[in-house]
Short mmCIF file of C-alpha atoms in Angstrom, two decimals:
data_model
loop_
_atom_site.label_atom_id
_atom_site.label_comp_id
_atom_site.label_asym_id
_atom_site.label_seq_id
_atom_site.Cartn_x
_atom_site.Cartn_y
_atom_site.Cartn_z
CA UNK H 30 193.12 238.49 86.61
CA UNK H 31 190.53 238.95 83.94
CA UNK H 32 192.25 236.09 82.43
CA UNK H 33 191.46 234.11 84.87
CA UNK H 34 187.69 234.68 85.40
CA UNK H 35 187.75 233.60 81.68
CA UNK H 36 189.09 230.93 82.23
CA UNK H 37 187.08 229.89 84.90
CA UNK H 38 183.72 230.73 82.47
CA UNK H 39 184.69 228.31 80.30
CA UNK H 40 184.92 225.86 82.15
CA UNK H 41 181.68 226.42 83.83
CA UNK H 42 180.19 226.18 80.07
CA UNK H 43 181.83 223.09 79.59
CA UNK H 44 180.69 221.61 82.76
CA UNK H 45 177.45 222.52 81.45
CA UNK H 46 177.91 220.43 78.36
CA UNK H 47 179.30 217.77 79.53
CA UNK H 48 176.47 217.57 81.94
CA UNK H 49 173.67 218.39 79.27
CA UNK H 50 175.46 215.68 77.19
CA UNK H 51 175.00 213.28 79.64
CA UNK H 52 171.81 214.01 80.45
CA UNK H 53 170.85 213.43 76.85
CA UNK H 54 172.62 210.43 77.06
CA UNK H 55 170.92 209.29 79.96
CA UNK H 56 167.56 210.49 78.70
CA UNK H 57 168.48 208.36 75.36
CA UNK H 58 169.09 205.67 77.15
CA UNK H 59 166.20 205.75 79.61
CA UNK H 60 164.02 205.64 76.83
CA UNK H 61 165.41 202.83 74.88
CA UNK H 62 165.66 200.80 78.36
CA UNK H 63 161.51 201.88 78.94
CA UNK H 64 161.16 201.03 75.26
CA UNK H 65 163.07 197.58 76.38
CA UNK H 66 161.31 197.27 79.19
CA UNK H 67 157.66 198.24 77.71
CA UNK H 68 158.54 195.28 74.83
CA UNK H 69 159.97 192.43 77.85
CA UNK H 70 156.45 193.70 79.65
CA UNK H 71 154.25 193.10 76.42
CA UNK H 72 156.57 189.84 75.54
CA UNK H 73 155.92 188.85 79.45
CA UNK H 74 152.47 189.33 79.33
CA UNK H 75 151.82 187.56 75.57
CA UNK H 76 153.86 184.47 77.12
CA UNK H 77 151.88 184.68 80.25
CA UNK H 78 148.74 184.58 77.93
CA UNK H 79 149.95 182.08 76.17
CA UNK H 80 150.83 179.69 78.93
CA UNK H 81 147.54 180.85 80.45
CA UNK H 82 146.16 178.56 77.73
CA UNK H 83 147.99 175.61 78.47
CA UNK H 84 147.94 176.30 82.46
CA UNK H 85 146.88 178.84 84.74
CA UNK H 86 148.81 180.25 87.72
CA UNK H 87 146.22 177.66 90.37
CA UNK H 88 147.40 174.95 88.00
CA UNK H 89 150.99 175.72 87.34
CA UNK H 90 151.20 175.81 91.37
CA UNK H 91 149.40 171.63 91.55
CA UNK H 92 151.78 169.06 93.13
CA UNK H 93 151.13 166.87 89.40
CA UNK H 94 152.46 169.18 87.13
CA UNK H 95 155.45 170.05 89.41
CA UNK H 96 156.31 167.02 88.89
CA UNK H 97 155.87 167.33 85.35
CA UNK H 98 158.15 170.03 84.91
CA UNK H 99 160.62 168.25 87.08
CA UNK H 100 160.56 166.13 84.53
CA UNK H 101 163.53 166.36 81.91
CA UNK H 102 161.26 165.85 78.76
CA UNK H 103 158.71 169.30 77.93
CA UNK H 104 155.48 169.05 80.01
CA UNK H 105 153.61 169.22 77.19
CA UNK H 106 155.85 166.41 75.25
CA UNK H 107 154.78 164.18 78.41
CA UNK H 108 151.05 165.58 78.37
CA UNK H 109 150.59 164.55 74.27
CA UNK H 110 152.31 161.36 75.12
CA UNK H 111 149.49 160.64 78.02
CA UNK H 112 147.08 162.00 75.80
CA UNK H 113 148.29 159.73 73.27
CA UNK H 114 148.37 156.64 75.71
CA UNK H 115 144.61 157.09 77.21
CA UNK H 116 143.14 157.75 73.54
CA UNK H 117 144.17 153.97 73.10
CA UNK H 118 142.83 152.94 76.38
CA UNK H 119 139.72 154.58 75.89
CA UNK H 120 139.86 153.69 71.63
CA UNK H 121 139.31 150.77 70.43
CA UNK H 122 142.06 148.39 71.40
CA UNK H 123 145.33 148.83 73.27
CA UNK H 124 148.37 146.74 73.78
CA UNK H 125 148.00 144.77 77.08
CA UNK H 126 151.80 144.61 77.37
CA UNK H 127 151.58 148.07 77.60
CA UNK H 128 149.07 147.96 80.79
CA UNK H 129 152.05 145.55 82.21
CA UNK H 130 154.42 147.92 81.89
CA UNK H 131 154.53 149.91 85.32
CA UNK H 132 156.70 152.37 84.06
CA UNK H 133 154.57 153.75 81.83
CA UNK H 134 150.99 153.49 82.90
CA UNK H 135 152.37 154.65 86.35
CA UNK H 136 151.84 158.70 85.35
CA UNK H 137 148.18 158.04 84.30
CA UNK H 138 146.77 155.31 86.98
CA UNK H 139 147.45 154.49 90.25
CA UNK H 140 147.96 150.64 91.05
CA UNK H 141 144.36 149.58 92.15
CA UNK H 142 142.89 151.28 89.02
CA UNK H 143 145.91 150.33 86.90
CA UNK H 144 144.56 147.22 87.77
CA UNK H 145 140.91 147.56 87.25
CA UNK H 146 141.86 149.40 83.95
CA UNK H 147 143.72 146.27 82.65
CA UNK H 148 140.30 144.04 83.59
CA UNK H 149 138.08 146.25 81.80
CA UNK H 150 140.33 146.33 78.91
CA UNK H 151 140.89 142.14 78.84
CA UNK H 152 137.45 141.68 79.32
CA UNK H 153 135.88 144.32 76.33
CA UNK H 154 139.02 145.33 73.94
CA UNK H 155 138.42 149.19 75.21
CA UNK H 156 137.87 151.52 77.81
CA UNK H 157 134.47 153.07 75.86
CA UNK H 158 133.67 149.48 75.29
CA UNK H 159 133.71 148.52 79.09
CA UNK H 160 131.70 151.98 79.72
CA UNK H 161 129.51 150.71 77.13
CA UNK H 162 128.69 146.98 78.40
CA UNK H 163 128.56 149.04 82.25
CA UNK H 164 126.13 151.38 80.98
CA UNK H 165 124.10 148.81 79.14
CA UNK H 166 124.52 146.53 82.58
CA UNK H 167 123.34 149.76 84.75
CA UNK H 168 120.14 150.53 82.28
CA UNK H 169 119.41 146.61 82.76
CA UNK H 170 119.86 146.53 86.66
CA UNK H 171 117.32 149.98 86.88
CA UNK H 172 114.83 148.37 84.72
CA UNK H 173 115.41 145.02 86.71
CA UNK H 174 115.16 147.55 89.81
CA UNK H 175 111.87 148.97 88.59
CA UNK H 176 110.21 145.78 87.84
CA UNK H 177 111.06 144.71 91.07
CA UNK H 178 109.70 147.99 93.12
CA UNK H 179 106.81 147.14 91.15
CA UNK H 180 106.84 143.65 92.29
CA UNK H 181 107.27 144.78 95.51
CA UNK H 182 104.80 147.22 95.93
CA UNK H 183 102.30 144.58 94.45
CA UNK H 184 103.25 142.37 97.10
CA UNK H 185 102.77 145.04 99.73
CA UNK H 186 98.85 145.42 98.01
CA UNK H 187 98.77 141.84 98.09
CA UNK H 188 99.90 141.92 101.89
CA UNK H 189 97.16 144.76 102.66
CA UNK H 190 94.22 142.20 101.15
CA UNK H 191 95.58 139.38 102.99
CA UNK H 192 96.08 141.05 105.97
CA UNK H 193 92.67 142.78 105.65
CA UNK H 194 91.35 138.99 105.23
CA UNK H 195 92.72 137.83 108.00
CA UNK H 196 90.95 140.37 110.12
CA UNK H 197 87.78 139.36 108.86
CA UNK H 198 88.62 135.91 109.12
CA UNK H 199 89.96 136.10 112.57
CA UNK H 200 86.27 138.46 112.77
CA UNK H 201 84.39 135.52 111.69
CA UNK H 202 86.43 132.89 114.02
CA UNK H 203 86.12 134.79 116.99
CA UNK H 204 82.08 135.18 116.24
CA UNK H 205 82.38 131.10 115.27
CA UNK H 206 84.13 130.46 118.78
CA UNK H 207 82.05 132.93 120.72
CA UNK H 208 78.66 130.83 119.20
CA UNK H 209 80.02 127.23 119.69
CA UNK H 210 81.25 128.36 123.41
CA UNK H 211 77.82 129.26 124.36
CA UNK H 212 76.62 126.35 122.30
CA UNK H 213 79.09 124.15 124.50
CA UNK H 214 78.01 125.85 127.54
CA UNK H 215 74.08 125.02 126.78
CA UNK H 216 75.33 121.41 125.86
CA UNK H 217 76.76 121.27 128.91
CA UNK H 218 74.33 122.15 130.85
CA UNK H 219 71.67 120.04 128.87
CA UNK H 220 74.17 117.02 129.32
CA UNK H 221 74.54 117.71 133.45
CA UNK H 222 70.77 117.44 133.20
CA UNK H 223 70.62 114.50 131.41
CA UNK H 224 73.53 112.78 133.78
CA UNK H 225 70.81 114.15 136.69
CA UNK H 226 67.92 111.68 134.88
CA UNK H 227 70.25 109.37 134.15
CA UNK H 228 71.16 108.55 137.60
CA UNK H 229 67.52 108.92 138.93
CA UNK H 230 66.72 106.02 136.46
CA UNK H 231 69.66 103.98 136.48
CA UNK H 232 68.61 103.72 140.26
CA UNK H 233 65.27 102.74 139.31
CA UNK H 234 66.73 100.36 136.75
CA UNK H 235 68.88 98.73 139.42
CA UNK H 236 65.65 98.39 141.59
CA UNK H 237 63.88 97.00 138.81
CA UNK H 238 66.77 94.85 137.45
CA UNK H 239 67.13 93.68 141.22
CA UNK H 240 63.74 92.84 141.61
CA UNK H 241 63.38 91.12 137.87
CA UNK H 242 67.14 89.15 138.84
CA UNK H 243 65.07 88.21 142.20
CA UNK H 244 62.26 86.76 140.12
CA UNK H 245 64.20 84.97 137.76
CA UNK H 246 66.33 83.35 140.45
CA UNK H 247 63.12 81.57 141.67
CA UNK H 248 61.92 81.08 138.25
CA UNK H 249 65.53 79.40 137.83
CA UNK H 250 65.41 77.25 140.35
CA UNK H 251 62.46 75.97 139.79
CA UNK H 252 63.63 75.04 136.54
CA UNK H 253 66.61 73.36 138.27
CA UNK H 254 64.19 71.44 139.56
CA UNK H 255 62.44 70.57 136.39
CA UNK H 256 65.06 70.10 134.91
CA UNK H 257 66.24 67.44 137.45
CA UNK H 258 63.01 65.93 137.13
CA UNK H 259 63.36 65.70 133.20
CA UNK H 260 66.32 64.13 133.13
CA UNK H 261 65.25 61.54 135.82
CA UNK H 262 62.48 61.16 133.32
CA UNK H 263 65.06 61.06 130.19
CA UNK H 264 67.70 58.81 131.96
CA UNK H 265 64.51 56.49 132.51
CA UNK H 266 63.90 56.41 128.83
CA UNK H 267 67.25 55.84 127.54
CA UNK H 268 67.50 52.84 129.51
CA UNK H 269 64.08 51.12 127.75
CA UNK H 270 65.41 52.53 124.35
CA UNK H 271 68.34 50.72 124.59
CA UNK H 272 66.55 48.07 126.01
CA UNK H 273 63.90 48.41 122.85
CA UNK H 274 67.25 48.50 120.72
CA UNK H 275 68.46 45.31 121.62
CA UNK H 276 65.16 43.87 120.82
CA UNK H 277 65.59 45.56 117.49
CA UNK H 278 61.98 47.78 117.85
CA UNK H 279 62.95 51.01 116.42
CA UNK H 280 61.25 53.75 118.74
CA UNK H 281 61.98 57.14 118.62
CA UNK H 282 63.14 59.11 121.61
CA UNK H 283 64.06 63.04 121.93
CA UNK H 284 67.98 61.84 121.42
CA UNK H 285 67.22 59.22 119.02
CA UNK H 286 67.49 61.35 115.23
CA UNK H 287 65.41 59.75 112.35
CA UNK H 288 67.17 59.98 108.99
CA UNK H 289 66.27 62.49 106.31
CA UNK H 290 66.79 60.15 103.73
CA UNK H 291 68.89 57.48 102.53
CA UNK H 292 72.20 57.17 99.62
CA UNK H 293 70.61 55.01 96.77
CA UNK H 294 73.93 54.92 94.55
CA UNK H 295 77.47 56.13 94.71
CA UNK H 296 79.36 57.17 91.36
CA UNK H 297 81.89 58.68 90.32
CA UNK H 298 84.58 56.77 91.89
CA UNK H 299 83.40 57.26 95.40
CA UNK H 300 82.62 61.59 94.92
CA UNK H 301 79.16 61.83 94.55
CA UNK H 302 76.13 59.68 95.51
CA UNK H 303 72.84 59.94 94.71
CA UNK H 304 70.00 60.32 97.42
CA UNK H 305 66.17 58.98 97.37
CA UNK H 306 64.77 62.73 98.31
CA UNK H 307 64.30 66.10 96.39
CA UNK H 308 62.83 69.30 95.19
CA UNK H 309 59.07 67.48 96.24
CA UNK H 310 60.67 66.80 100.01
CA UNK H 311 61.74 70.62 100.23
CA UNK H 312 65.11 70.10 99.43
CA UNK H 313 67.32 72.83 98.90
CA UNK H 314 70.87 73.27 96.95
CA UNK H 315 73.77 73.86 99.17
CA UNK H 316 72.04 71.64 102.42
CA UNK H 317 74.70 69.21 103.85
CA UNK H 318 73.85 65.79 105.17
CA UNK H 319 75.99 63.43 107.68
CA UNK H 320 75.96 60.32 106.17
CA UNK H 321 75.31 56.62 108.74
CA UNK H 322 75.45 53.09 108.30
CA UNK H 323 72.06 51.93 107.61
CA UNK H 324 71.05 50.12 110.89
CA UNK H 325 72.82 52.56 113.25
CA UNK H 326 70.96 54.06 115.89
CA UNK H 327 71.70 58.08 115.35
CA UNK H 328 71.36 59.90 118.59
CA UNK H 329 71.82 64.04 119.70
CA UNK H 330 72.92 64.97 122.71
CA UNK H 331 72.71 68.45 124.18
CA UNK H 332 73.96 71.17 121.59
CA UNK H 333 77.10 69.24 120.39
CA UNK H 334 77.84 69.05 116.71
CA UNK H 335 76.27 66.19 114.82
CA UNK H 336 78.55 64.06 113.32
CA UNK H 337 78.64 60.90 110.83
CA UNK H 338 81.29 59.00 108.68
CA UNK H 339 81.12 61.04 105.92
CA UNK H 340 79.90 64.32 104.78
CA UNK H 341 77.67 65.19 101.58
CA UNK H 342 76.18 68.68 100.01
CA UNK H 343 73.57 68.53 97.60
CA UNK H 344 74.93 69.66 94.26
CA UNK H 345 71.68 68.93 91.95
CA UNK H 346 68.15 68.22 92.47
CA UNK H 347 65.24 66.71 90.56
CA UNK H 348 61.76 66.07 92.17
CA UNK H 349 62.12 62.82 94.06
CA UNK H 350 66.04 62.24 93.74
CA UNK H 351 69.15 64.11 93.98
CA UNK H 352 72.84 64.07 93.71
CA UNK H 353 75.40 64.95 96.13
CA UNK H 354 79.45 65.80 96.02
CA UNK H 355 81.23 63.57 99.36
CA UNK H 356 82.61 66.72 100.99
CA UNK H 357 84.34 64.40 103.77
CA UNK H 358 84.52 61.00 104.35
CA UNK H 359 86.85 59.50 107.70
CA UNK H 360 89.78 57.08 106.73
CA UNK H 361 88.77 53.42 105.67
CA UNK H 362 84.80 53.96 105.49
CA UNK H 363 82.79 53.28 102.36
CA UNK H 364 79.77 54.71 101.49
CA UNK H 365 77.12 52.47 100.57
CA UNK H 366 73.33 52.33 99.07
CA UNK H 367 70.68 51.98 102.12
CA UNK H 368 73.36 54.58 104.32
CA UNK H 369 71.05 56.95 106.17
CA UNK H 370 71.38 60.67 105.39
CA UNK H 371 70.63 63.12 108.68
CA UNK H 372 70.58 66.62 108.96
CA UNK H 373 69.33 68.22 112.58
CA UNK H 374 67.10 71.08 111.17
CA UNK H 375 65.76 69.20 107.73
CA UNK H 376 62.34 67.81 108.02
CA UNK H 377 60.32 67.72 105.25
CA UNK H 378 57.13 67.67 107.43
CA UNK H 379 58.02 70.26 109.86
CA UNK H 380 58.63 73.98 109.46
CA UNK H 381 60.44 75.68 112.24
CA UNK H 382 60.29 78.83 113.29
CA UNK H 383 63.71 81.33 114.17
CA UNK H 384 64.49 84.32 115.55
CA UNK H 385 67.57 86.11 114.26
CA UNK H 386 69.48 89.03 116.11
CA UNK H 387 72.56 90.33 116.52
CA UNK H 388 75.72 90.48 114.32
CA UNK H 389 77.44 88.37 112.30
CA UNK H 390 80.57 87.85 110.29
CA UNK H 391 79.67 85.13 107.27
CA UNK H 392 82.69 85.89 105.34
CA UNK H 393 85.05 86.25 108.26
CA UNK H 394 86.35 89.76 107.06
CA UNK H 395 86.18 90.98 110.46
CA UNK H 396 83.13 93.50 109.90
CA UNK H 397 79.46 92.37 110.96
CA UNK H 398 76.85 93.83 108.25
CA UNK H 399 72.81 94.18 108.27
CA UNK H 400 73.01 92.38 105.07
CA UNK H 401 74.76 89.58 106.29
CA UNK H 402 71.85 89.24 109.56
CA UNK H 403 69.50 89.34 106.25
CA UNK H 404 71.49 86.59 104.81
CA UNK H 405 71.25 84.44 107.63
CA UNK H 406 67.47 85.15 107.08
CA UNK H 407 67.62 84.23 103.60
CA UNK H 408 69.31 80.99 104.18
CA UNK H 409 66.46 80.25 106.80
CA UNK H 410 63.41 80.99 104.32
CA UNK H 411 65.32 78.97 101.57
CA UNK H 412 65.46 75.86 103.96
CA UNK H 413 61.62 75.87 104.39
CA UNK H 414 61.75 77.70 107.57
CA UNK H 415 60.39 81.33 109.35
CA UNK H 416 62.06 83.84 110.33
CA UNK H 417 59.99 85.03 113.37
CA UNK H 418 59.47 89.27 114.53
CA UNK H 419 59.85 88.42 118.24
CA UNK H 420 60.90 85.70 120.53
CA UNK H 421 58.50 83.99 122.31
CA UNK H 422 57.36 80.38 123.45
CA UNK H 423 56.53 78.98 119.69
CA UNK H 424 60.13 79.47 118.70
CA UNK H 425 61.86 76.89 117.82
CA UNK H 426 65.25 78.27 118.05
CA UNK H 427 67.26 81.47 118.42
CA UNK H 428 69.64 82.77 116.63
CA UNK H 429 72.43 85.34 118.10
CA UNK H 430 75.57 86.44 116.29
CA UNK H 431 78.42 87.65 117.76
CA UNK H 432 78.31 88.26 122.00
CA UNK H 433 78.75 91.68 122.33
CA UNK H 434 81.65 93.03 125.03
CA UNK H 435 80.06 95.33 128.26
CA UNK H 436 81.70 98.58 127.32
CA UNK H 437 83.76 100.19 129.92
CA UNK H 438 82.53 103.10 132.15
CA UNK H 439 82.84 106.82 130.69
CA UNK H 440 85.48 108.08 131.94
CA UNK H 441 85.06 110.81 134.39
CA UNK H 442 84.31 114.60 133.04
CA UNK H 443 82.42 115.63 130.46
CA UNK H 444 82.79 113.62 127.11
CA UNK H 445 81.61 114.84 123.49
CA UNK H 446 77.97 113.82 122.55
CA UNK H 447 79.77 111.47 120.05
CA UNK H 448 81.05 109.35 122.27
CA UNK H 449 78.30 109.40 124.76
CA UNK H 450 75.83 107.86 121.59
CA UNK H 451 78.65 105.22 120.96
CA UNK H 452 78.62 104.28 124.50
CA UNK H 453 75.12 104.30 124.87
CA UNK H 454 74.50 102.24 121.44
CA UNK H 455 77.55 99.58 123.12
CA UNK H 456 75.62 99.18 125.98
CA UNK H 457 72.15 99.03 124.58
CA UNK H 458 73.72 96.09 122.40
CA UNK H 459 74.97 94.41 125.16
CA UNK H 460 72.10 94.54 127.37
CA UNK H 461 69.95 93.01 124.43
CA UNK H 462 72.23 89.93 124.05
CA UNK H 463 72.06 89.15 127.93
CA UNK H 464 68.15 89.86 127.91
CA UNK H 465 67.47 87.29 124.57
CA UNK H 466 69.56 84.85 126.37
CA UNK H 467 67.63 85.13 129.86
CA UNK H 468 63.96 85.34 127.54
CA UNK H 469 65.38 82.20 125.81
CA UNK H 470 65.94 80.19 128.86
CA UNK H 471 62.68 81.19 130.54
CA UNK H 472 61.19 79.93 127.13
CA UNK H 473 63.35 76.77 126.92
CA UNK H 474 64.46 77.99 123.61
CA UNK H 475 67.77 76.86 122.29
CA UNK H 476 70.21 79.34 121.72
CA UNK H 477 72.42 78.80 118.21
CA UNK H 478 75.64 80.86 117.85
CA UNK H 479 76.83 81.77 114.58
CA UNK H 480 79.12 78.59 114.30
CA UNK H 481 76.60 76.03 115.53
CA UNK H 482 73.78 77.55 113.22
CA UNK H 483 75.70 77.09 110.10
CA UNK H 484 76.74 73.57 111.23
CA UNK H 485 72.99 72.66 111.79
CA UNK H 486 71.77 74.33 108.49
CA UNK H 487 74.71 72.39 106.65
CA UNK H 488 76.05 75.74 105.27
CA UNK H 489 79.66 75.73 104.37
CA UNK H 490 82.01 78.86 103.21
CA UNK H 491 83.93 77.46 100.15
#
């Protein structure tokens, strides 16, 4: 029995060893697994460091470098071999085949700016060297931009000063328009009173004209009848001139014309002649003659155009002779010495006396001139004769240019001043023609247009 409790002691005690064994065991091993554990920690943590520097945890987790590491080839094989890639892109020159190939630019562009990569690159070698010529292109555009916000902002001073002088100018035409409206108005009103007058005398006019058209009526026909009586008279002695003419006594008669002078030689095969007057018988250069036969008869009728068988125009004088160019001569006439030379207005023992008004046209240019009345003037003096102020009974003839048209009525309203004076000069004009005309019938006075003046005179435009 005490066998047996000894038994049972001992192998209590080795129970105990066996455990304490164990537990050193364990205890070894627990500290060469912390050991273990405390080394796989550090190593953890030193390789989490160090792929801290390539990537952190944000990074590791992006969509672009999961794909990377789904990748077969290291991530940071592919990342050097990008690396490598946009360093030539971005260098100085890079392979364009290697922009074409899809494949491989795929990981660093997208298409579009694949695309606009591959432009920049064609067009300046290099990446840097497009972001060079873009950066040089930008500084040029801001400077361009700044000169033109300068521009600008001088053209918006520019528009201030214009637009400030248009105020003052539309100041200065609204004071303008304000002073030539009342200006108007007092025109106006000075014009209604004048159109007032007007009519007060043109009624007094017309009373006068009437009574003046009354009186001249009478004075008319009683010229009609002295007339009548005159010509009686003339017919009366026609009939003994003619009878006188058959009995060869040369008389004169207020038809019959006496000769100015006579052709004593013609030269020059039949162009120029020589006459038996000159610078003593107040001959003139320029004067025309109509040349008769020496024993015709040379009559004037009325106010018709005198006219011979040939034509001459004094070309050279001497005192008591001068010589003449045959200006026109009718088919089959000759001219001969003894031929009588007759011009209407030429007498070298008269002087007549002219009155000149009106307008005329000597060089048929369509305009009538003052100097060209003060030619006709001229030409009149030159011939021997006077030009006379007025018209009256001692004048032997009167001279009127062109007839003047009645102007037409104003129209209705109020016309400008300017054409009011035109109107009123027309008229005037016109008024003064019929009045010389009237004066020079009361005074028996012939009347000589422009046409039949120069035809008298002998003047001829060549």
């Amino acid at each position: 029995m005490a066998r047996a409790r000894n038994s049972g002691g001992s192998g209590s005690v080795w129970g105990m060893v066996i455990l304490g064994i164990l537990f050193f065991v364990c205890l070894v091993l627990s500290i060469t697994f912390y050991v273990q554990l405390q080394g796989a920690v550090e190593a953890a943590e030193d390789a989490d460091s160090e792929l801290n520097r390539f990537a952190d945890r944000g990074l590791r987790n992006d969509p672009v470098v999961l794909d990377l590491l789904d990748a077969r080839d290291p991530v940071v094989g592919q990342l050097i071999d990008r690396n490598t890639r946009l360093r030539g892109l971005i260098g100085d020159s890079v392979a364009l085949d290697d922009l074409a190939d899809e494949e491989a630019m795929e990981p660093l562009f997208e298409d579009g700016v694949r695309a606009s990569v591959a432009d920049a690159v064609s067009e300046h070698g290099s990446l840097l060297a497009a972001v060079a010529a873009l950066r040089g292109e930008v500084e040029s555009r801001e400077q361009r931009i700044a000169r033109l916000d300068q521009e600008r902002q001088a053209a918006l001073d520019r528009a201030d000063e214009i637009e400030q002088r248009l105020d003052e100018v539309r100041a200065e035409y609204t004071a303008v328009q304000e002073q030539l409206q009342a200006r108007l108005e007092e025109v106006t009103a000075q014009f209604t009173g004048y159109q007032q007058q007007s009519s007060g005398a043109e009624a007094e006019l017309r009373e006068l004209v009437a009574t003046a058209r009354q009186e001249q009526e009478a004075r008319v026909r009683e010229l009609d009848d002295e007339i009548t009586r005159l010509e009686l008279e003339r017919d009366g002695l026609r009939r003994e001139i003619r009878e006188l003419a058959r009995r060869e006594d040369r008389v004169d008669s207020p038809d019959v014309v006496r000769p100015g002078g006579r052709i004593v030689s013609v030269v020059d095969a039949d162009r120029r002649a020589q006459v038996d007057i000159g610078r003593q018988d107040r001959l003139v250069l320029g004067m025309t003659f109509e040349v008769f036969d020496r024993d015709e008869l040379v009559r004037h009728e009325g106010g018709s155009r005198l006219r011979g068988k040939a034509t001459i125009e004094i070309i050279d004088l001497r005192d008591a002779s001068a010589m003449a160019r045959i200006v026109r001569r009718s088919p089959g006439v000759e001219l001969r010495p003894g031929d009588q030379i007759v011009n209407l207005v030429y007498d070298p023992e008269a002087t007549y006396r002219f009155f000149v008004d009106g307008e005329f046209d000597l060089d048929r240019d369509g305009r009538s001139t003052e100097a060209e009345r003060q030619r006709v003037q001229q030409m009149i003096r030159d011939w021997g004769g006077e030009v006379a102020s007025e018209l009256r009974y001692d004048v032997d003839f009167l001279v009127l240019g062109s007839a003047p048209d009645r102007p037409a009525d104003l129209p209705p309203g109020a016309p400008d001043r300017e054409t009011i004076q035109r109107h009123t000069e027309a008229l005037r004009l016109y008024e003064r023609y019929q009045e010389l005309e009237e004066e020079a019938r009361a005074f028996g006075v012939p009347v000589l247009n422009q046409n039949r003046f120069l035809a008298l005179v002998g003047y001829y435009q060549r």
